[in-house]
Protein backbone atom coordinates (compact mmCIF):
# COMPACT_ATOMS: atom_id res chain seq x y z
CA UNK A 1 0.00 0.00 0.00
CA UNK A 2 1.12 3.65 -0.13
CA UNK A 3 4.77 4.29 0.60
CA UNK A 4 6.67 7.36 1.79
CA UNK A 5 10.31 8.30 1.17
CA UNK A 6 12.10 11.45 2.27
CA UNK A 7 15.64 12.79 2.26
CA UNK A 8 17.54 15.80 3.48
CA UNK A 9 21.34 16.04 3.07
CA UNK A 10 24.11 16.58 0.58
CA UNK A 11 23.46 13.50 -1.57
CA UNK A 12 21.57 13.43 -4.88
CA UNK A 13 18.05 13.98 -3.56
CA UNK A 14 16.27 12.94 -6.75
CA UNK A 15 18.20 9.67 -7.11
CA UNK A 16 17.79 8.74 -3.47
CA UNK A 17 14.04 9.37 -3.66
CA UNK A 18 13.58 7.44 -6.95
CA UNK A 19 15.58 4.46 -5.70
CA UNK A 20 13.65 4.60 -2.44
CA UNK A 21 10.35 4.54 -4.32
CA UNK A 22 11.54 1.51 -6.30
CA UNK A 23 12.30 -0.28 -3.05
CA UNK A 24 8.76 0.42 -1.88
CA UNK A 25 7.19 -0.87 -5.11
CA UNK A 26 6.63 -4.25 -3.46
CA UNK A 27 4.01 -2.68 -1.19
CA UNK A 28 1.66 -2.17 -4.16
CA UNK A 29 0.71 1.17 -5.75
CA UNK A 30 -0.78 2.75 -8.84
CA UNK A 31 0.90 6.17 -9.12
CA UNK A 32 4.01 7.89 -7.84
CA UNK A 33 5.30 11.38 -7.25
CA UNK A 34 7.85 13.56 -5.52
CA UNK A 35 8.38 17.10 -4.24
CA UNK A 36 11.87 18.62 -4.49
CA UNK A 37 12.94 21.71 -2.60
CA UNK A 38 15.83 23.54 -4.27
CA UNK A 39 18.41 25.47 -2.23
CA UNK A 40 16.99 28.74 -3.61
CA UNK A 41 13.60 27.88 -2.14
CA UNK A 42 11.87 26.62 -5.30
CA UNK A 43 9.37 23.82 -4.66
CA UNK A 44 8.62 21.48 -7.59
CA UNK A 45 6.14 18.60 -7.60
CA UNK A 46 6.34 15.87 -10.26
CA UNK A 47 3.77 13.07 -10.50
CA UNK A 48 2.83 10.24 -12.83
CA UNK A 49 0.18 7.55 -12.95
CA UNK A 50 1.51 3.98 -13.12
CA UNK A 51 4.98 2.75 -12.33
CA UNK A 52 7.90 4.64 -10.78
CA UNK A 53 9.59 4.30 -14.18
CA UNK A 54 6.83 6.55 -15.62
CA UNK A 55 7.76 9.16 -13.02
CA UNK A 56 11.42 8.81 -14.02
CA UNK A 57 10.48 9.37 -17.69
CA UNK A 58 8.39 12.38 -16.71
CA UNK A 59 11.25 13.86 -14.71
CA UNK A 60 13.86 13.32 -17.43
CA UNK A 61 13.66 16.93 -18.71
CA UNK A 62 12.87 18.60 -15.39
CA UNK A 63 14.98 20.62 -13.03
CA UNK A 64 16.08 18.16 -10.34
CA UNK A 65 18.43 20.31 -8.28
CA UNK A 66 17.37 19.87 -4.66
CA UNK A 67 18.57 19.82 -1.08
CA UNK A 68 15.55 18.04 0.37
CA UNK A 69 12.56 16.14 -0.89
CA UNK A 70 9.68 13.80 -0.19
CA UNK A 71 8.19 11.13 -2.45
CA UNK A 72 5.27 8.75 -2.49
CA UNK A 73 3.76 5.68 -4.06
CA UNK A 74 -0.04 5.87 -3.97
CA UNK A 75 -2.53 3.02 -3.75
CA UNK A 76 -5.81 4.70 -4.62
CA UNK A 77 -8.52 5.00 -1.99
CA UNK A 78 -10.16 8.45 -2.42
CA UNK A 79 -10.25 9.16 -6.17
CA UNK A 80 -9.05 7.09 -9.12
CA UNK A 81 -5.36 6.46 -9.86
CA UNK A 82 -4.37 9.52 -11.95
CA UNK A 83 -1.63 12.11 -12.31
CA UNK A 84 -3.84 14.61 -10.54
CA UNK A 85 -4.69 12.45 -7.55
CA UNK A 86 -1.11 11.20 -7.11
CA UNK A 87 0.87 12.66 -4.19
CA UNK A 88 2.46 15.04 -3.26
CA UNK A 89 -0.32 17.60 -3.09
CA UNK A 90 0.37 21.32 -3.05
CA UNK A 91 -1.36 23.72 -0.74
CA UNK A 92 -3.34 26.45 -2.49
CA UNK A 93 -0.55 29.00 -2.64
CA UNK A 94 1.97 26.35 -3.71
CA UNK A 95 4.03 26.96 -0.61
CA UNK A 96 3.65 23.49 0.94
CA UNK A 97 3.71 19.98 -0.50
CA UNK A 98 2.57 16.93 1.41
CA UNK A 99 2.49 13.14 1.02
CA UNK A 100 0.16 10.97 3.05
CA UNK A 101 -0.52 7.31 3.75
CA UNK A 102 -3.80 6.36 5.39
CA UNK A 103 -7.25 7.93 5.38
CA UNK A 104 -8.63 11.09 6.92
CA UNK A 105 -12.11 10.15 8.09
CA UNK A 106 -13.41 13.68 8.78
CA UNK A 107 -12.00 15.11 5.54
CA UNK A 108 -15.42 16.16 4.25
CA UNK A 109 -16.14 18.24 7.33
CA UNK A 110 -12.70 19.87 7.21
CA UNK A 111 -13.02 20.49 3.48
CA UNK A 112 -16.40 22.23 3.87
CA UNK A 113 -14.98 24.44 6.61
CA UNK A 114 -11.92 25.33 4.54
CA UNK A 115 -14.07 26.10 1.49
CA UNK A 116 -16.05 28.55 3.63
CA UNK A 117 -12.75 30.26 4.35
CA UNK A 118 -12.15 30.59 0.61
CA UNK A 119 -9.95 27.55 -0.06
CA UNK A 120 -10.20 25.94 -3.50
CA UNK A 121 -9.54 22.25 -4.11
CA UNK A 122 -8.13 20.63 -7.21
CA UNK A 123 -8.74 16.98 -6.24
CA UNK A 124 -11.23 14.81 -4.40
CA UNK A 125 -8.52 13.39 -2.14
CA UNK A 126 -8.54 13.51 1.64
CA UNK A 127 -4.83 14.36 1.46
CA UNK A 128 -5.37 17.73 -0.22
CA UNK A 129 -7.62 18.68 2.71
CA UNK A 130 -4.74 18.06 5.09
CA UNK A 131 -2.22 20.20 3.22
CA UNK A 132 -4.74 23.02 2.84
CA UNK A 133 -5.54 22.86 6.52
CA UNK A 134 -1.86 23.12 7.45
CA UNK A 135 -1.41 26.09 5.16
CA UNK A 136 -4.53 27.77 6.51
CA UNK A 137 -3.33 27.40 10.10
CA UNK A 138 0.21 28.47 9.20
CA UNK A 139 -1.10 31.64 7.57
CA UNK A 140 -3.87 32.63 9.97
CA UNK A 141 -1.89 31.89 13.14
CA UNK A 142 1.42 33.09 11.67
CA UNK A 143 3.01 30.09 13.37
CA UNK A 144 5.91 27.78 12.48
CA UNK A 145 5.43 24.86 10.10
CA UNK A 146 5.76 22.34 12.90
CA UNK A 147 3.13 24.12 15.00
CA UNK A 148 0.79 24.29 12.01
CA UNK A 149 1.22 20.56 11.39
CA UNK A 150 0.62 19.78 15.05
CA UNK A 151 -2.46 21.97 15.22
CA UNK A 152 -3.85 20.43 11.99
CA UNK A 153 -3.26 16.86 13.15
CA UNK A 154 -5.12 17.61 16.35
CA UNK A 155 -8.18 18.33 14.20
CA UNK A 156 -7.88 15.20 12.12
CA UNK A 157 -9.68 11.91 12.72
CA UNK A 158 -8.18 8.95 10.92
CA UNK A 159 -4.94 7.18 10.15
CA UNK A 160 -1.90 8.84 8.67
CA UNK A 161 1.77 8.92 8.05
CA UNK A 162 2.67 12.25 6.46
CA UNK A 163 5.67 14.23 5.32
CA UNK A 164 5.58 17.94 4.50
CA UNK A 165 8.08 20.29 2.86
CA UNK A 166 7.91 24.04 2.46
CA UNK A 167 9.08 26.30 -0.36
CA UNK A 168 10.85 28.91 1.73
CA UNK A 169 12.18 26.45 4.25
CA UNK A 170 14.50 24.14 2.29
CA UNK A 171 16.25 22.78 5.36
CA UNK A 172 13.25 21.18 7.03
CA UNK A 173 10.99 18.16 6.60
CA UNK A 174 8.16 17.62 9.06
CA UNK A 175 6.74 14.11 9.34
CA UNK A 176 4.18 12.49 11.61
CA UNK A 177 2.33 9.26 12.17
CA UNK A 178 -0.79 7.73 13.58
CA UNK A 179 -1.53 4.09 12.70
CA UNK A 180 0.56 4.12 9.50
CA UNK A 181 4.24 3.18 9.56
CA UNK A 182 7.02 5.77 9.48
CA UNK A 183 10.74 5.35 10.11
CA UNK A 184 13.51 7.98 10.19
CA UNK A 185 16.99 6.87 9.10
CA UNK A 186 19.88 8.77 10.67
CA UNK A 187 23.02 9.09 8.56
CA UNK A 188 26.11 11.29 8.70
CA UNK A 189 24.86 14.83 8.09
CA UNK A 190 21.81 13.44 6.34
CA UNK A 191 18.44 12.01 7.33
CA UNK A 192 16.01 9.73 5.55
CA UNK A 193 12.35 8.92 5.85
CA UNK A 194 10.63 5.73 4.87
CA UNK A 195 7.49 3.68 5.39
CA UNK A 196 10.04 1.04 6.33
CA UNK A 197 13.84 0.86 6.26
CA UNK A 198 14.12 -0.48 2.70
CA UNK A 199 14.53 2.90 0.90
CA UNK A 200 17.70 3.80 2.78
CA UNK A 201 19.21 0.48 3.90
CA UNK A 202 22.47 1.10 2.02
CA UNK A 203 23.03 4.48 3.72
CA UNK A 204 22.42 3.81 7.40
CA UNK A 205 21.36 1.16 9.87
CA UNK A 206 20.41 3.69 12.55
CA UNK A 207 16.67 4.12 12.69
CA UNK A 208 14.02 5.76 14.80
CA UNK A 209 10.53 4.26 14.60
CA UNK A 210 8.13 7.18 14.94
CA UNK A 211 5.29 6.32 17.33
CA UNK A 212 1.61 7.15 17.00
CA UNK A 213 0.82 10.80 17.74
CA UNK A 214 4.43 11.86 17.27
CA UNK A 215 5.91 14.44 14.92
CA UNK A 216 9.47 14.14 13.62
CA UNK A 217 11.22 17.46 13.05
CA UNK A 218 13.98 16.80 10.53
CA UNK A 219 16.30 19.77 10.07
CA UNK A 220 19.59 19.98 8.20
CA UNK A 221 22.53 20.18 10.56
CA UNK A 222 20.46 19.48 13.66
CA UNK A 223 19.76 16.26 15.56
CA UNK A 224 16.38 14.64 15.00
CA UNK A 225 13.71 16.05 17.28
CA UNK A 226 10.47 14.28 18.13
CA UNK A 227 7.50 16.05 19.66
CA UNK A 228 4.08 14.74 20.57
CA UNK A 229 0.74 16.06 19.37
CA UNK A 230 0.31 17.73 22.76
CA UNK A 231 3.65 19.49 22.25
CA UNK A 232 5.93 17.58 24.59
CA UNK A 233 9.40 16.59 23.52
CA UNK A 234 9.69 12.78 23.19
CA UNK A 235 12.71 10.50 23.52
CA UNK A 236 14.59 9.81 20.29
CA UNK A 237 15.10 6.08 20.56
CA UNK A 238 17.69 5.02 17.98
CA UNK A 239 17.53 1.33 16.99
CA UNK A 240 19.60 -0.83 14.65
CA UNK A 241 17.89 -1.69 11.38
CA UNK A 242 17.75 -5.47 10.98
CA UNK A 243 17.96 -5.51 7.19
CA UNK A 244 20.62 -5.95 4.54
CA UNK A 245 20.75 -4.89 0.91
CA UNK A 246 21.30 -8.52 -0.25
CA UNK A 247 17.94 -9.43 1.24
CA UNK A 248 16.30 -6.93 -1.09
CA UNK A 249 17.78 -8.36 -4.28
CA UNK A 250 16.64 -11.27 -6.40
CA UNK A 251 19.86 -13.20 -5.97
CA UNK A 252 19.83 -14.66 -9.50
CA UNK A 253 16.15 -15.69 -9.49
CA UNK A 254 13.82 -14.21 -12.12
CA UNK A 255 11.30 -13.16 -9.47
CA UNK A 256 11.24 -12.46 -5.75
CA UNK A 257 8.45 -14.98 -5.35
CA UNK A 258 10.56 -17.83 -6.73
CA UNK A 259 13.53 -16.71 -4.65
CA UNK A 260 11.36 -16.67 -1.55
CA UNK A 261 9.92 -20.12 -2.28
CA UNK A 262 13.44 -21.53 -2.67
CA UNK A 263 14.72 -19.68 0.39
CA UNK A 264 12.42 -21.65 2.68
CA UNK A 265 14.97 -24.27 3.80
CA UNK A 266 17.14 -21.45 5.14
CA UNK A 267 14.32 -19.18 6.38
CA UNK A 268 12.84 -22.06 8.35
CA UNK A 269 16.26 -22.81 9.82
CA UNK A 270 16.43 -19.17 10.94
CA UNK A 271 12.92 -19.37 12.31
CA UNK A 272 13.66 -22.48 14.40
CA UNK A 273 17.19 -21.47 15.44
CA UNK A 274 17.66 -21.23 19.21
CA UNK A 275 14.07 -22.24 19.85
CA UNK A 276 14.46 -26.03 19.91
CA UNK A 277 16.96 -26.46 22.73
CA UNK A 278 18.68 -29.15 24.84
CA UNK A 279 19.65 -31.14 21.74
CA UNK A 280 16.12 -31.21 20.46
CA UNK A 281 14.70 -32.26 23.81
CA UNK A 282 12.62 -29.17 24.49
CA UNK A 283 11.24 -26.01 22.95
CA UNK A 284 11.68 -22.51 24.27
CA UNK A 285 9.93 -19.39 23.07
CA UNK A 286 10.96 -16.48 25.27
CA UNK A 287 7.70 -14.69 24.57
CA UNK A 288 5.91 -17.58 26.26
CA UNK A 289 8.39 -18.32 29.05
CA UNK A 290 8.48 -14.67 30.12
CA UNK A 291 4.69 -14.72 30.59
CA UNK A 292 4.13 -18.25 31.86
CA UNK A 293 1.32 -17.28 34.22
CA UNK A 294 -0.71 -15.87 31.33
CA UNK A 295 -0.39 -19.05 29.30
CA UNK A 296 -0.99 -21.36 32.28
CA UNK A 297 -4.13 -19.51 33.34
CA UNK A 298 -5.57 -18.85 29.92
CA UNK A 299 -9.16 -19.98 29.32
CA UNK A 300 -9.30 -19.38 25.60
CA UNK A 301 -7.27 -18.03 22.73
CA UNK A 302 -8.55 -15.88 19.89
CA UNK A 303 -6.34 -15.52 16.84
CA UNK A 304 -6.87 -12.46 14.63
CA UNK A 305 -5.32 -12.10 11.19
CA UNK A 306 -6.04 -11.46 7.50
CA UNK A 307 -5.38 -13.34 4.24
CA UNK A 308 -2.53 -15.82 4.28
CA UNK A 309 -1.85 -15.04 7.94
CA UNK A 310 -5.44 -16.09 8.64
CA UNK A 311 -4.79 -19.41 6.94
CA UNK A 312 -1.68 -19.93 9.05
CA UNK A 313 -3.85 -19.07 12.07
CA UNK A 314 -6.31 -21.87 11.23
CA UNK A 315 -3.34 -24.21 11.47
CA UNK A 316 -2.31 -22.51 14.71
CA UNK A 317 -5.76 -23.30 16.10
CA UNK A 318 -5.41 -27.00 15.30
CA UNK A 319 -1.89 -27.16 16.70
CA UNK A 320 -2.79 -25.41 19.97
CA UNK A 321 -6.00 -27.37 20.47
CA UNK A 322 -4.30 -30.70 19.69
CA UNK A 323 -1.22 -30.10 21.80
CA UNK A 324 -2.46 -27.87 24.62
CA UNK A 325 -6.18 -28.60 24.97
CA UNK A 326 -6.97 -24.87 25.02
CA UNK A 327 -10.04 -23.77 23.03
CA UNK A 328 -9.03 -21.50 20.16
CA UNK A 329 -11.10 -19.29 17.87
CA UNK A 330 -9.79 -17.76 14.65
CA UNK A 331 -11.27 -14.50 13.44
CA UNK A 332 -10.73 -12.27 10.45
CA UNK A 333 -9.34 -9.13 12.08
CA UNK A 334 -11.65 -6.99 9.94
CA UNK A 335 -14.73 -8.79 11.31
CA UNK A 336 -13.46 -9.13 14.86
CA UNK A 337 -12.93 -5.39 15.26
CA UNK A 338 -16.60 -4.60 14.56
CA UNK A 339 -18.15 -7.65 16.22
CA UNK A 340 -18.28 -6.29 19.77
CA UNK A 341 -16.16 -9.27 20.84
CA UNK A 342 -16.63 -10.77 24.28
CA UNK A 343 -13.14 -10.90 25.78
CA UNK A 344 -12.07 -11.53 29.34
CA UNK A 345 -8.72 -10.88 31.03
CA UNK A 346 -8.08 -14.63 30.95
CA UNK A 347 -8.23 -14.69 27.15
CA UNK A 348 -5.08 -14.47 25.09
CA UNK A 349 -5.44 -12.73 21.75
CA UNK A 350 -2.82 -13.71 19.17
CA UNK A 351 -2.32 -11.27 16.28
CA UNK A 352 -0.60 -12.68 13.21
CA UNK A 353 0.80 -10.43 10.49
CA UNK A 354 3.78 -10.70 8.17
CA UNK A 355 4.08 -6.95 7.66
CA UNK A 356 3.15 -6.09 11.22
CA UNK A 357 1.24 -3.12 9.80
CA UNK A 358 -2.13 -4.48 8.64
CA UNK A 359 -4.68 -1.86 9.71
CA UNK A 360 -7.47 -4.30 10.64
CA UNK A 361 -5.13 -6.48 12.70
CA UNK A 362 -3.77 -3.41 14.50
CA UNK A 363 -7.30 -2.26 15.28
CA UNK A 364 -8.18 -5.74 16.57
CA UNK A 365 -5.19 -5.59 18.91
CA UNK A 366 -6.28 -2.24 20.27
CA UNK A 367 -9.77 -3.58 21.03
CA UNK A 368 -8.34 -6.70 22.68
CA UNK A 369 -6.06 -4.57 24.86
CA UNK A 370 -8.89 -2.23 25.83
CA UNK A 371 -10.90 -5.25 26.95
CA UNK A 372 -8.07 -6.48 29.13
CA UNK A 373 -6.71 -9.39 27.10
CA UNK A 374 -3.06 -10.33 26.98
CA UNK A 375 -1.98 -9.83 23.37
CA UNK A 376 0.69 -11.92 21.69
CA UNK A 377 2.06 -11.02 18.24
CA UNK A 378 3.51 -13.18 15.49
CA UNK A 379 5.19 -10.91 12.93
CA UNK A 380 8.04 -10.80 10.47
CA UNK A 381 9.04 -7.15 10.16
CA UNK A 382 11.15 -6.20 13.17
CA UNK A 383 10.04 -2.94 14.78
CA UNK A 384 6.72 -2.77 12.90
CA UNK A 385 3.60 -1.50 14.65
CA UNK A 386 2.07 -4.86 15.62
CA UNK A 387 5.09 -6.17 17.53
CA UNK A 388 5.25 -2.81 19.28
CA UNK A 389 1.57 -2.83 20.23
CA UNK A 390 1.50 -6.35 21.68
CA UNK A 391 2.46 -7.44 25.21
CA UNK A 392 4.74 -10.19 23.98
CA UNK A 393 5.37 -12.18 20.83
CA UNK A 394 7.63 -13.99 18.45
CA UNK A 395 9.22 -12.92 15.20
CA UNK A 396 9.18 -15.48 12.41
CA UNK A 397 12.61 -14.25 11.22
CA UNK A 398 12.21 -15.22 7.55
CA UNK A 399 13.74 -11.99 6.19
CA UNK A 400 12.02 -9.39 4.01
CA UNK A 401 9.22 -10.83 1.89
CA UNK A 402 9.08 -8.74 -1.27
CA UNK A 403 6.81 -10.84 -3.51
CA UNK A 404 3.26 -9.74 -2.82
CA UNK A 405 2.08 -13.35 -2.61
CA UNK A 406 3.13 -14.61 0.76
CA UNK A 407 5.16 -17.85 0.72
CA UNK A 408 8.03 -18.00 3.18
CA UNK A 409 6.06 -15.95 5.70
CA UNK A 410 3.28 -18.57 5.65
CA UNK A 411 5.64 -21.44 6.46
CA UNK A 412 7.39 -19.22 9.04
CA UNK A 413 4.07 -18.46 10.74
CA UNK A 414 3.09 -22.14 10.79
CA UNK A 415 6.50 -23.01 12.23
CA UNK A 416 6.10 -20.42 14.99
CA UNK A 417 2.62 -21.75 15.77
CA UNK A 418 4.15 -25.23 16.08
CA UNK A 419 6.82 -23.90 18.44
CA UNK A 420 4.20 -21.95 20.37
CA UNK A 421 1.96 -24.99 20.81
CA UNK A 422 4.91 -27.15 21.87
CA UNK A 423 6.11 -24.50 24.35
CA UNK A 424 2.69 -24.17 25.97
CA UNK A 425 2.23 -27.96 25.99
CA UNK A 426 5.55 -28.28 27.76
CA UNK A 427 4.58 -25.67 30.36
CA UNK A 428 1.15 -27.15 30.96
CA UNK A 429 2.25 -30.75 30.77
CA UNK A 430 -0.54 -31.35 28.28
CA UNK A 431 1.71 -33.55 26.12
CA UNK A 432 4.22 -36.12 27.28
CA UNK A 433 7.87 -35.12 26.97
CA UNK A 434 8.68 -37.96 24.60
CA UNK A 435 6.11 -36.78 22.05
CA UNK A 436 7.26 -33.17 22.42
CA UNK A 437 10.85 -34.22 21.71
CA UNK A 438 9.77 -36.35 18.75
CA UNK A 439 7.85 -33.47 17.11
CA UNK A 440 10.64 -31.00 17.95
CA UNK A 441 13.18 -33.39 16.43
CA UNK A 442 11.13 -33.62 13.24
CA UNK A 443 10.78 -29.85 13.19
CA UNK A 444 14.56 -29.58 13.09
CA UNK A 445 14.50 -31.78 9.97
CA UNK A 446 11.81 -29.71 8.22
CA UNK A 447 14.26 -27.39 6.37
CA UNK A 448 15.98 -30.39 4.82
CA UNK A 449 12.61 -31.99 3.92
CA UNK A 450 11.41 -28.72 2.36
CA UNK A 451 14.59 -28.77 0.28
CA UNK A 452 13.75 -32.28 -0.86
CA UNK A 453 10.20 -31.18 -1.73
CA UNK A 454 11.56 -28.30 -3.82
CA UNK A 455 13.06 -30.92 -6.15
CA UNK A 456 9.53 -31.24 -7.55
CA UNK A 457 10.14 -27.89 -9.23
CA UNK A 458 10.72 -29.25 -12.73
CA UNK A 459 7.83 -31.67 -12.57
CA UNK A 460 5.50 -28.89 -11.40
CA UNK A 461 6.71 -26.56 -14.16
CA UNK A 462 5.77 -29.23 -16.74
CA UNK A 463 2.47 -29.87 -15.02
CA UNK A 464 1.60 -26.18 -14.98
CA UNK A 465 1.60 -26.15 -18.79
CA UNK A 466 -1.38 -28.51 -18.85
CA UNK A 467 -3.45 -26.31 -16.54
CA UNK A 468 -2.47 -22.78 -17.52
CA UNK A 469 -5.74 -22.04 -19.27
CA UNK A 470 -8.14 -23.61 -16.78
CA UNK A 471 -10.68 -21.00 -15.74
CA UNK A 472 -11.51 -22.39 -12.31
CA UNK A 473 -9.77 -24.59 -9.76
CA UNK A 474 -10.99 -26.39 -6.67
CA UNK A 475 -8.58 -27.10 -3.80
CA UNK A 476 -9.62 -29.72 -1.26
CA UNK A 477 -8.11 -30.88 2.01
CA UNK A 478 -9.19 -32.15 5.42
CA UNK A 479 -7.85 -31.61 8.92
CA UNK A 480 -4.41 -30.02 8.73
CA UNK A 481 -4.69 -30.01 4.95
CA UNK A 482 -7.83 -27.87 4.84
CA UNK A 483 -6.06 -24.54 5.58
CA UNK A 484 -3.40 -25.63 3.07
CA UNK A 485 -6.16 -25.98 0.46
CA UNK A 486 -7.38 -22.45 1.27
CA UNK A 487 -3.85 -21.11 0.99
CA UNK A 488 -3.19 -22.96 -2.29
CA UNK A 489 -6.35 -21.46 -3.81
CA UNK A 490 -5.50 -17.95 -2.59
CA UNK A 491 -1.99 -18.20 -4.08
CA UNK A 492 -3.36 -19.21 -7.45
CA UNK A 493 -6.04 -16.55 -7.65
CA UNK A 494 -3.92 -13.65 -6.51
CA UNK A 495 -1.12 -14.09 -9.03
CA UNK A 496 -2.72 -15.86 -12.02
CA UNK A 497 -6.20 -14.27 -11.70
CA UNK A 498 -7.76 -17.73 -12.12
CA UNK A 499 -10.78 -18.25 -9.93
CA UNK A 500 -9.92 -20.85 -7.30
CA UNK A 501 -11.80 -22.06 -4.24
CA UNK A 502 -10.41 -23.87 -1.24
CA UNK A 503 -12.85 -26.18 0.53
CA UNK A 504 -12.91 -28.79 3.28
CA UNK A 505 -12.99 -31.94 1.13
CA UNK A 506 -16.05 -33.42 2.80
CA UNK A 507 -18.04 -30.21 2.29
CA UNK A 508 -17.65 -30.56 -1.46
CA UNK A 509 -20.71 -32.77 -1.70
CA UNK A 510 -22.83 -30.02 -0.13
CA UNK A 511 -22.46 -27.75 -3.13
CA UNK A 512 -19.20 -27.35 -5.04
CA UNK A 513 -19.47 -30.89 -6.45
CA UNK A 514 -21.98 -29.38 -8.91
CA UNK A 515 -19.10 -27.52 -10.54
CA UNK A 516 -17.02 -30.58 -11.29
CA UNK A 517 -16.56 -31.54 -14.92
CA UNK A 518 -13.64 -32.19 -17.24
CA UNK A 519 -12.88 -28.44 -17.37
CA UNK A 520 -12.52 -28.01 -13.62
CA UNK A 521 -9.25 -29.31 -12.16
CA UNK A 522 -9.23 -30.26 -8.50
CA UNK A 523 -6.10 -30.10 -6.39
CA UNK A 524 -6.35 -32.53 -3.49
CA UNK A 525 -3.99 -32.35 -0.54
CA UNK A 526 -3.93 -35.92 0.76
CA UNK A 527 -0.89 -36.82 2.84
CA UNK A 528 -0.98 -40.04 4.88
CA UNK A 529 -2.78 -38.84 8.01
CA UNK A 530 -5.69 -40.01 10.13
CA UNK A 531 -8.17 -38.71 7.55
CA UNK A 532 -6.47 -40.35 4.60
CA UNK A 533 -9.14 -43.04 4.03
CA UNK A 534 -11.81 -40.35 4.10
CA UNK A 535 -10.12 -38.22 1.51
CA UNK A 536 -9.65 -41.22 -0.78
CA UNK A 537 -13.43 -41.36 -1.08
CA UNK A 538 -13.50 -37.61 -1.87
CA UNK A 539 -10.99 -38.28 -4.64
CA UNK A 540 -13.29 -40.99 -5.98
CA UNK A 541 -16.24 -38.62 -5.92
CA UNK A 542 -14.37 -36.12 -8.10
CA UNK A 543 -13.07 -38.87 -10.41
CA UNK A 544 -16.48 -40.37 -11.01
CA UNK A 545 -17.73 -36.98 -12.21
CA UNK A 546 -15.04 -36.65 -14.82
CA UNK A 547 -12.93 -34.11 -12.92
CA UNK A 548 -9.18 -34.11 -13.39
CA UNK A 549 -7.16 -34.44 -10.21
CA UNK A 550 -3.75 -33.23 -9.08
CA UNK A 551 -2.97 -34.88 -5.77
CA UNK A 552 -0.30 -34.04 -3.22
CA UNK A 553 0.45 -37.35 -1.52
CA UNK A 554 3.00 -38.91 0.79
CA UNK A 555 5.88 -40.75 -0.90
CA UNK A 556 4.97 -44.35 -1.62
CA UNK A 557 1.21 -43.73 -1.85
CA UNK A 558 -0.36 -46.27 -4.18
CA UNK A 559 -4.10 -45.78 -3.72
CA UNK A 560 -4.47 -42.15 -4.82
CA UNK A 561 -1.77 -42.65 -7.43
CA UNK A 562 -4.19 -44.95 -9.27
CA UNK A 563 -7.07 -42.49 -9.07
CA UNK A 564 -5.45 -39.12 -9.71
CA UNK A 565 -4.35 -37.73 -13.07
CA UNK A 566 -1.14 -36.37 -11.56
CA UNK A 567 0.49 -36.98 -8.23
CA UNK A 568 3.17 -34.96 -6.51
CA UNK A 569 4.89 -37.03 -3.84
CA UNK A 570 6.19 -35.31 -0.72
CA UNK A 571 8.24 -36.63 2.24
CA UNK A 572 6.51 -38.34 5.12
CA UNK A 573 6.30 -36.23 8.31
CA UNK A 574 4.11 -36.30 11.44
CA UNK A 575 0.59 -35.13 10.68
CA UNK A 576 0.91 -31.79 12.50
CA UNK A 577 3.91 -30.86 10.31
CA UNK A 578 2.40 -31.81 6.94
CA UNK A 579 1.34 -28.21 6.05
CA UNK A 580 5.00 -27.16 6.05
CA UNK A 581 5.63 -29.67 3.30
CA UNK A 582 2.36 -29.87 1.33
CA UNK A 583 2.14 -26.08 0.88
CA UNK A 584 5.42 -26.03 -1.11
CA UNK A 585 4.18 -27.72 -4.33
CA UNK A 586 1.10 -25.45 -4.27
CA UNK A 587 3.31 -22.35 -4.15
CA UNK A 588 5.27 -23.61 -7.15
CA UNK A 589 2.14 -24.58 -9.08
CA UNK A 590 0.60 -21.13 -8.75
CA UNK A 591 3.93 -19.48 -9.59
CA UNK A 592 4.39 -21.42 -12.83
CA UNK A 593 0.78 -21.07 -13.95
CA UNK A 594 1.01 -17.30 -13.47
CA UNK A 595 4.33 -17.17 -15.31
CA UNK A 596 2.88 -19.18 -18.22
CA UNK A 597 0.11 -16.59 -18.41
CA UNK A 598 2.64 -13.77 -18.49
CA UNK A 599 1.46 -12.24 -15.22
CA UNK A 600 3.50 -10.03 -12.93
CA UNK A 601 3.86 -12.49 -10.05
CA UNK A 602 5.73 -10.14 -7.74
CA UNK A 603 3.28 -7.29 -8.11
CA UNK A 604 -0.14 -8.65 -9.00
CA UNK A 605 -2.78 -6.13 -10.04
CA UNK A 606 -4.73 -4.33 -7.32
CA UNK A 607 -2.85 -6.00 -4.47
CA UNK A 608 -0.71 -4.41 -1.79
CA UNK A 609 1.90 -6.04 0.38
CA UNK A 610 1.22 -3.95 3.40
CA UNK A 611 -2.49 -3.20 3.85
CA UNK A 612 -2.37 -0.10 5.98
CA UNK A 613 -5.91 1.10 5.31
CA UNK A 614 -9.25 -0.49 6.13
C1 LIG B 1 -1.54 -13.30 0.36
C2 LIG B 1 -1.14 -12.16 1.14
C3 LIG B 1 -2.18 -11.42 1.91
C4 LIG B 1 -1.66 -11.12 3.32
C5 LIG B 1 -2.66 -10.26 4.09
C6 LIG B 1 -2.22 -10.03 5.52
O1 LIG B 1 -0.48 -13.88 -0.30
O2 LIG B 1 -0.01 -11.81 1.17
O3 LIG B 1 -3.39 -12.13 1.97
O4 LIG B 1 -1.45 -12.33 3.97
O5 LIG B 1 -2.81 -9.02 3.45
O6 LIG B 1 -0.99 -9.38 5.56
P1 LIG B 1 -0.10 -9.38 6.87
O7 LIG B 1 0.31 -10.80 7.11
O8 LIG B 1 1.05 -8.50 6.54
O9 LIG B 1 -0.95 -8.87 7.97
Coordinates of C-alpha atoms and ligand atoms in Angstrom, one line a residue, residues 306-309 352-356 358 361 404-406 413 487 490-491 494 608-609 611, ligand 1:
X306 CA -6.0 -11.5 7.5
X307 CA -5.4 -13.3 4.2
X308 CA -2.5 -15.8 4.3
X309 CA -1.9 -15.0 7.9
X352 CA -0.6 -12.7 13.2
X353 CA 0.8 -10.4 10.5
X354 CA 3.8 -10.7 8.2
X355 CA 4.1 -6.9 7.7
X356 CA 3.2 -6.1 11.2
X358 CA -2.1 -4.5 8.6
X361 CA -5.1 -6.5 12.7
X404 CA 3.3 -9.7 -2.8
X405 CA 2.1 -13.3 -2.6
X406 CA 3.1 -14.6 0.8
X413 CA 4.1 -18.5 10.7
X487 CA -3.8 -21.1 1.0
X490 CA -5.5 -17.9 -2.6
X491 CA -2.0 -18.2 -4.1
X494 CA -3.9 -13.6 -6.5
X608 CA -0.7 -4.4 -1.8
X609 CA 1.9 -6.0 0.4
X611 CA -2.5 -3.2 3.8
Ligands
LIG1 C1 -1.5 -13.3 0.4 C2 -1.1 -12.2 1.1 C3 -2.2 -11.4 1.9 C4 -1.7 -11.1 3.3 C5 -2.7 -10.3 4.1 C6 -2.2 -10.0 5.5 O1 -0.5 -13.9 -0.3 O2 0.0 -11.8 1.2 O3 -3.4 -12.1 2.0 O4 -1.4 -12.3 4.0 O5 -2.8 -9.0 3.4 O6 -1.0 -9.4 5.6 P1 -0.1 -9.4 6.9 O7 0.3 -10.8 7.1 O8 1.1 -8.5 6.5 O9 -0.9 -8.9 8.0

